[in-house]
Coordinates of N, CA, C and O in Angstrom, one line a residue:
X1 N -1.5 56.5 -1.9 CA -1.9 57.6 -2.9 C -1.3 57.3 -4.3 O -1.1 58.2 -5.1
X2 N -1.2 56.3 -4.4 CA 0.2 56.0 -5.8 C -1.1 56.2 -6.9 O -1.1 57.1 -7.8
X3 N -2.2 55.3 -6.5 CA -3.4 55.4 -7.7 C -3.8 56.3 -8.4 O -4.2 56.1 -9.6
X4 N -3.8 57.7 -7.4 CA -4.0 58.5 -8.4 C -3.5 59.3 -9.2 O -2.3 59.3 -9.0
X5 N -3.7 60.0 -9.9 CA -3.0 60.3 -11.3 C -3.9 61.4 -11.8 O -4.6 61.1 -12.8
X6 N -3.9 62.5 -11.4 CA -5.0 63.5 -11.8 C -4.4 64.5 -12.9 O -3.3 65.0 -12.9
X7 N -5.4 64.5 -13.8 CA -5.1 65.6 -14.5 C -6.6 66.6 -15.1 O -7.5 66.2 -15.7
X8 N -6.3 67.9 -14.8 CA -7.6 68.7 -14.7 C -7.3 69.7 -16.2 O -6.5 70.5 -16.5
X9 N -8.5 69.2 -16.8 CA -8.3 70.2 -18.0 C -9.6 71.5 -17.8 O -10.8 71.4 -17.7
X10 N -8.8 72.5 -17.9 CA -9.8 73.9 -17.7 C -9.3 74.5 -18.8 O -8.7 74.2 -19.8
X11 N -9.6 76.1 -17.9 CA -9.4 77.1 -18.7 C -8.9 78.6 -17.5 O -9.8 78.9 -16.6
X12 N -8.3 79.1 -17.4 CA -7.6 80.2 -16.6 C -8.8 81.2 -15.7 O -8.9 81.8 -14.6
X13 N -9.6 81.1 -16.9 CA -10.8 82.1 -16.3 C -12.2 81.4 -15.8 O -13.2 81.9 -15.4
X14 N -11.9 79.9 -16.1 CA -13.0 79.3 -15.6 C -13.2 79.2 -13.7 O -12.5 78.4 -13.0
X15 N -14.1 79.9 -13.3 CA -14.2 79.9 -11.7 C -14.3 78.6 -10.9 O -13.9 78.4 -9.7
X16 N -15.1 77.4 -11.8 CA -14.8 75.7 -11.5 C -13.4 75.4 -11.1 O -13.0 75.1 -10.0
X17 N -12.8 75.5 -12.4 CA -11.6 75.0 -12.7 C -10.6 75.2 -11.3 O -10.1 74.3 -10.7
X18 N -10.3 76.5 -11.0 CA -10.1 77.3 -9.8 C -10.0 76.7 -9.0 O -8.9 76.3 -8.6
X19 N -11.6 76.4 -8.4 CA -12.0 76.1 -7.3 C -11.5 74.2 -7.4 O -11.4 73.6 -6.3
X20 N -11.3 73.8 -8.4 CA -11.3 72.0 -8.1 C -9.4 72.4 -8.3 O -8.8 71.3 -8.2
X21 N -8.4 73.3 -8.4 CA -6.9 72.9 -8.3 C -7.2 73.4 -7.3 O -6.4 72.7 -6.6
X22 N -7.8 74.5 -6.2 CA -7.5 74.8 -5.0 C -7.9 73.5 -4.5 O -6.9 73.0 -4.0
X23 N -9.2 72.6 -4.2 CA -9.3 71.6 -3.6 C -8.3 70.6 -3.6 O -8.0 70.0 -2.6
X24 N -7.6 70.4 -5.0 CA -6.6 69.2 -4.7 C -5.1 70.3 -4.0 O -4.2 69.9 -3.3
X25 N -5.3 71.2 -4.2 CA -3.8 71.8 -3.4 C -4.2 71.9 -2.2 O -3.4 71.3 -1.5
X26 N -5.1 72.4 -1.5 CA -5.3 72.3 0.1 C -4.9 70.5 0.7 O -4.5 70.1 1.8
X27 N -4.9 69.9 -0.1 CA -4.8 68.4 0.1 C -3.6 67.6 0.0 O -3.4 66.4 0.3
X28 N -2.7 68.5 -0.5 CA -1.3 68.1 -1.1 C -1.6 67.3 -2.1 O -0.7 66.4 -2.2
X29 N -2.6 67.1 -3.1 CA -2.9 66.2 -4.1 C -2.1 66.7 -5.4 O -2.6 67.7 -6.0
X30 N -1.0 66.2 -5.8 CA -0.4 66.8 -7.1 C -1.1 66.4 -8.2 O -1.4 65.2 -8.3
X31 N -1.5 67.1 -9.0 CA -2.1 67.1 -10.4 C -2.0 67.8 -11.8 O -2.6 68.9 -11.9
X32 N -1.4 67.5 -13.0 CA -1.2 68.3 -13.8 C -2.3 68.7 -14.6 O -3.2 68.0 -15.0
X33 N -2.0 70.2 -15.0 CA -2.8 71.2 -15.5 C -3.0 71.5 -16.3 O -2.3 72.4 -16.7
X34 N -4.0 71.1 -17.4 CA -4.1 71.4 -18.9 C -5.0 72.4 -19.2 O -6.2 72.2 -18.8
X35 N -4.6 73.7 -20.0 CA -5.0 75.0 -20.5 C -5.6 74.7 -22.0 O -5.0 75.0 -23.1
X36 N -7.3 74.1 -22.0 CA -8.1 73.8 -22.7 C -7.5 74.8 -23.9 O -6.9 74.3 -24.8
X37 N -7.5 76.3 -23.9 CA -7.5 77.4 -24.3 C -6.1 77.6 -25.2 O -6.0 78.3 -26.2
X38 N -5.0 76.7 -24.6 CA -4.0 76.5 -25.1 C -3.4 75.4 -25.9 O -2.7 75.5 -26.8
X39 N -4.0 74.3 -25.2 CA -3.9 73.0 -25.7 C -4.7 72.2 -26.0 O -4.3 71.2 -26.5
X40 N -6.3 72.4 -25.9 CA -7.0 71.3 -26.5 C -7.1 70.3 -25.5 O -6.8 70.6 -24.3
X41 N -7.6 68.9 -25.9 CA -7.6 68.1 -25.7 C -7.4 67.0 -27.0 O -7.5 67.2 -28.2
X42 N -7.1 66.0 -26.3 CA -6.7 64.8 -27.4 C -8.1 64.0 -27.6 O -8.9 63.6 -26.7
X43 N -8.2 63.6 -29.3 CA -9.4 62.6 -29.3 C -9.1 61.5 -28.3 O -10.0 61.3 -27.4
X44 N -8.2 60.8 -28.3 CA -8.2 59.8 -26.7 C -8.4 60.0 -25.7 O -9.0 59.2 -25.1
X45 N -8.1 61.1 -25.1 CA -8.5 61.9 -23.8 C -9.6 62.2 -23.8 O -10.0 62.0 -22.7
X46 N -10.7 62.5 -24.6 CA -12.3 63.2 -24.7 C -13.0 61.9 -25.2 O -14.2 61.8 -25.1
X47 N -12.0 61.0 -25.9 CA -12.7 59.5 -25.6 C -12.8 59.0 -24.1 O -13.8 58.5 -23.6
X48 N -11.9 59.1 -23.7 CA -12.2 58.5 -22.6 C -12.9 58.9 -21.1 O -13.3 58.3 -20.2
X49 N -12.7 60.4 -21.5 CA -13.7 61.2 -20.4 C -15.1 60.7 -21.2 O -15.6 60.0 -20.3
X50 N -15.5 60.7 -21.8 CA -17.0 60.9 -22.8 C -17.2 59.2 -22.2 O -17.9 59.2 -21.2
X51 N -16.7 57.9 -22.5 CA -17.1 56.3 -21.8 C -17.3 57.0 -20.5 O -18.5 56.9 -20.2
X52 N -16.7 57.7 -19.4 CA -16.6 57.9 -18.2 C -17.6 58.7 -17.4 O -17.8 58.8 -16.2
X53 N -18.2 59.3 -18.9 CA -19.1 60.6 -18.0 C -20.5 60.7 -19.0 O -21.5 61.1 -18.6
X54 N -20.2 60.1 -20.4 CA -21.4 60.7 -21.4 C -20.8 61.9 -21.9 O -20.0 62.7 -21.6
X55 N -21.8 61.7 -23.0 CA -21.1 62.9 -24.3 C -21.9 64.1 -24.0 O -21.5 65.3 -24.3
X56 N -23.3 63.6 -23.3 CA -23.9 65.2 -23.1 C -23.4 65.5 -21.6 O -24.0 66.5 -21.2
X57 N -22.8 65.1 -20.9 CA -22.5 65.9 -19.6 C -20.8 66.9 -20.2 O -20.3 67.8 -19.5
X58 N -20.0 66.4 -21.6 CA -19.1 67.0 -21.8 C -19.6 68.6 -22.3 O -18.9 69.5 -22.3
X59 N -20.8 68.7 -22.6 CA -21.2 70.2 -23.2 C -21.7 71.2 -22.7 O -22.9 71.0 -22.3
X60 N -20.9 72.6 -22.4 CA -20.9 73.5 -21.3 C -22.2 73.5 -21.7 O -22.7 73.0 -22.7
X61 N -23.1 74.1 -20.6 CA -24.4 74.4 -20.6 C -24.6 75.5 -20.2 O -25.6 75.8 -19.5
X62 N -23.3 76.9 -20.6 CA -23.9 78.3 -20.2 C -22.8 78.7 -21.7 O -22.4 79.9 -21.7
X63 N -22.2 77.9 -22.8 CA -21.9 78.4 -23.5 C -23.0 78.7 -24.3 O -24.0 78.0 -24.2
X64 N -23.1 79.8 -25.3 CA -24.5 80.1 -26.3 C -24.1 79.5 -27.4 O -25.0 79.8 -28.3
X65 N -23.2 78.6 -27.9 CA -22.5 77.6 -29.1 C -22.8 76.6 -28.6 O -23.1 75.9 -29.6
X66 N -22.9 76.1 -27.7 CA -23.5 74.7 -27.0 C -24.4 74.2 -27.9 O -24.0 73.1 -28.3
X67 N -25.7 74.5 -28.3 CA -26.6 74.1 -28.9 C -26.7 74.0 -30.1 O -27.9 73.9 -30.6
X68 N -25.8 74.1 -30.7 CA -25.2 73.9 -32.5 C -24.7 72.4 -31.8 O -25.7 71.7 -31.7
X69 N -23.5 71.8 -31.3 CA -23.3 71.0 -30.7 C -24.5 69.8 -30.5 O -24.2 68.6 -30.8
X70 N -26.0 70.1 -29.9 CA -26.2 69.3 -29.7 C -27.3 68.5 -30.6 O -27.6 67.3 -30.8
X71 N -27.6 69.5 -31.1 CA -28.5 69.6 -32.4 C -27.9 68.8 -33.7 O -28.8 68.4 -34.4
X72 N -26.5 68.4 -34.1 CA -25.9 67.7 -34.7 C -26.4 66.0 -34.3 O -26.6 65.5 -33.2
X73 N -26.5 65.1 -35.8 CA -27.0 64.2 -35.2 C -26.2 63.0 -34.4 O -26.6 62.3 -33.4
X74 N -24.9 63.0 -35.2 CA -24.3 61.6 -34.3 C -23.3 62.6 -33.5 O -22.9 63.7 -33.5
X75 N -23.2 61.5 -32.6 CA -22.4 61.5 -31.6 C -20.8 61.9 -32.2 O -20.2 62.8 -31.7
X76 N -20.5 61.3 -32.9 CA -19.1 61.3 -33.7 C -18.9 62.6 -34.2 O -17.8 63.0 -34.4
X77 N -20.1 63.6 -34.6 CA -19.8 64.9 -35.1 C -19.8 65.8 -33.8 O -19.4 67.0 -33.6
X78 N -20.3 65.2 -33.1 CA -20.2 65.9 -31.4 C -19.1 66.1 -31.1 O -18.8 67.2 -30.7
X79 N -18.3 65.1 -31.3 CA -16.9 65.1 -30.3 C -16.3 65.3 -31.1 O -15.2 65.1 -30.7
X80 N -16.3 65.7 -32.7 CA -15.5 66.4 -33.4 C -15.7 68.0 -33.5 O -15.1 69.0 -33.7
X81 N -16.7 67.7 -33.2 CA -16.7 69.7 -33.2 C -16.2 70.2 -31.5 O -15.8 71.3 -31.4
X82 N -16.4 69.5 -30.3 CA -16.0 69.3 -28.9 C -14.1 69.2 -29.4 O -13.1 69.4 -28.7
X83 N -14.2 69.0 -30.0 CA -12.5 68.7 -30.2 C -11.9 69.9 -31.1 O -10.8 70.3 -30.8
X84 N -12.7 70.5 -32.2 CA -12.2 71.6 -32.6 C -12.5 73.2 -32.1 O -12.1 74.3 -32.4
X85 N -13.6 72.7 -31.1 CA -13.6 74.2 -29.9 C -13.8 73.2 -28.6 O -14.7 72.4 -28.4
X86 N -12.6 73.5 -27.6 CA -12.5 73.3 -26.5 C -13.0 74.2 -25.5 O -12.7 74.1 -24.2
X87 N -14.0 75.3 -26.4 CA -14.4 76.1 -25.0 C -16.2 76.2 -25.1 O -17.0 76.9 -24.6
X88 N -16.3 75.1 -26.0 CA -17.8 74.1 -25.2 C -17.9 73.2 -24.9 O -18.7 72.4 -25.2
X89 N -16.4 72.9 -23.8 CA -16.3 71.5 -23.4 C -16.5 72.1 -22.0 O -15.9 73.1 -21.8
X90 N -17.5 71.5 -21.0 CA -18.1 71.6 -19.4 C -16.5 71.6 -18.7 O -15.7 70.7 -19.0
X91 N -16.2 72.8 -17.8 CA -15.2 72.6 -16.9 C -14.9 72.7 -15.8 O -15.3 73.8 -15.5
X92 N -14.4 72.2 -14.9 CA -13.2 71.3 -15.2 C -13.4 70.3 -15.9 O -14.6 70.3 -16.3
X93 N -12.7 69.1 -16.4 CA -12.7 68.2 -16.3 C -11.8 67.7 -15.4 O -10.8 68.4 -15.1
X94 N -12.0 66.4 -14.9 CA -10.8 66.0 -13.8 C -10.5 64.6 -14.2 O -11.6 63.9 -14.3
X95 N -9.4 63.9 -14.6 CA -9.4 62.9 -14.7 C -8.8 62.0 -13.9 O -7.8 62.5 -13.5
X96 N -9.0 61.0 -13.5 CA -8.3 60.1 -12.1 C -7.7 58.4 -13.1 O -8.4 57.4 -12.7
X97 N -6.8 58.2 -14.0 CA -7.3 57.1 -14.8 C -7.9 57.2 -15.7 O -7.7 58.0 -16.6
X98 N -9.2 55.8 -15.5 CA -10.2 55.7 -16.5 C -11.9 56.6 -16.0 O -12.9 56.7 -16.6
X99 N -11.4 57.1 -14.7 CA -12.5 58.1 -13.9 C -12.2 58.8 -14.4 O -11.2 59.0 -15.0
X100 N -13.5 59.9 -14.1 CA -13.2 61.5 -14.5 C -14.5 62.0 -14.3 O -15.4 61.1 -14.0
X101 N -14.9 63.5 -14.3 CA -15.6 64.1 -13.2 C -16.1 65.2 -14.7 O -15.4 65.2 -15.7
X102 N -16.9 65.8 -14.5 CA -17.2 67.3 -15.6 C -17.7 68.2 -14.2 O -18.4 67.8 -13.2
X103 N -17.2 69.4 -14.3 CA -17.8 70.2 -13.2 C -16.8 70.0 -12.2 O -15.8 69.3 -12.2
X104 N -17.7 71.4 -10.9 CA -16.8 71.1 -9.8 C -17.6 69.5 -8.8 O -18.8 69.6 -8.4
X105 N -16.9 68.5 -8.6 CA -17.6 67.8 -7.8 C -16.6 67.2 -6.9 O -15.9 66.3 -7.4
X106 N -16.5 67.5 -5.5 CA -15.8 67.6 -4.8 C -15.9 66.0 -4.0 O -15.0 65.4 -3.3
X107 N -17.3 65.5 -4.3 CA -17.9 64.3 -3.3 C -16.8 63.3 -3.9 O -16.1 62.6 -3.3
X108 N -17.0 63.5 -5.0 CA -16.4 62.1 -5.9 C -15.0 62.2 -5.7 O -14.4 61.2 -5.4
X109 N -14.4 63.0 -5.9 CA -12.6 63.5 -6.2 C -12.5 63.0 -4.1 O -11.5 62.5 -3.7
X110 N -13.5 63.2 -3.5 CA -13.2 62.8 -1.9 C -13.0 61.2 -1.9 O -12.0 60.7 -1.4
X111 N -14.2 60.5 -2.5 CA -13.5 59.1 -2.8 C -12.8 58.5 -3.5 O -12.5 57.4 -3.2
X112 N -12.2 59.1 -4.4 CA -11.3 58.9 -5.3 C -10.0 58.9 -4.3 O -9.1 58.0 -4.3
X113 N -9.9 60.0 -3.4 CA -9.0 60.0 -2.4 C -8.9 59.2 -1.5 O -7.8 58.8 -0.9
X114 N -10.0 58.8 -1.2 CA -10.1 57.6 0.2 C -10.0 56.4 -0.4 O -10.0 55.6 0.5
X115 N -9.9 55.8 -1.5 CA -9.6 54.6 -2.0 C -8.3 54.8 -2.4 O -7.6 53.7 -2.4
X116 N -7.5 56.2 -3.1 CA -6.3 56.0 -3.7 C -5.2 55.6 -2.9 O -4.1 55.4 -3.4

């Protein structure tokens, strides 16, 4: 289990977010907690989820600000405005490393486990 290294950035009220720290606590999977809402995310961190996942799987798709977001033409004003509101970034994110997950997806965080 040494490999993995999770860290899940949500939000308190997000019902995802919830549901993917209950999945790694039923597991005894230790993972630290980042409160989008409180703390943001770092341009390195949303670099590296964005190589891991794509820039449009980072943008919530039930915020109504979302589509200012996508409408913007480069990518680089994307993940600057994704960086100055963290609450039209898709949640959870889960990061394992250089992996990382948008949403709840339980299949993947299962292999992540069977290889760690």
């Amino acid at each position: 289990m040494s490999t993995i290294n999770l860290q899940i950035f949500g939000t308190s009220k997000c019902f995802d977010t919830k549901k993917a720290q209950r999945y790694f606590k039923e597991r005894r999977i230790k993972f630290q907690m980042v409160d989008l809402s409180k703390y943001g995310i770092s341009r390195g961190e949303l670099q590296s989820v964005k190589n891991a996942v794509g820039l449009e799987a980072l943008i919530s798709p039930t915020n109504p600000d979302a589509a200012s977001v996508r409408y913007l033409a480069y990518d680089a004003d994307k993940l600057e405005k994704l960086l100055e509101q963290p609450s039209l970034l898709h949640t959870p994110i889960v990061r394992n490393g250089r992996q990382a997950t948008v949403g709840y997806c339980p299949d993947i965080w299962a292999e992540w486990l069977a290889k760690g």
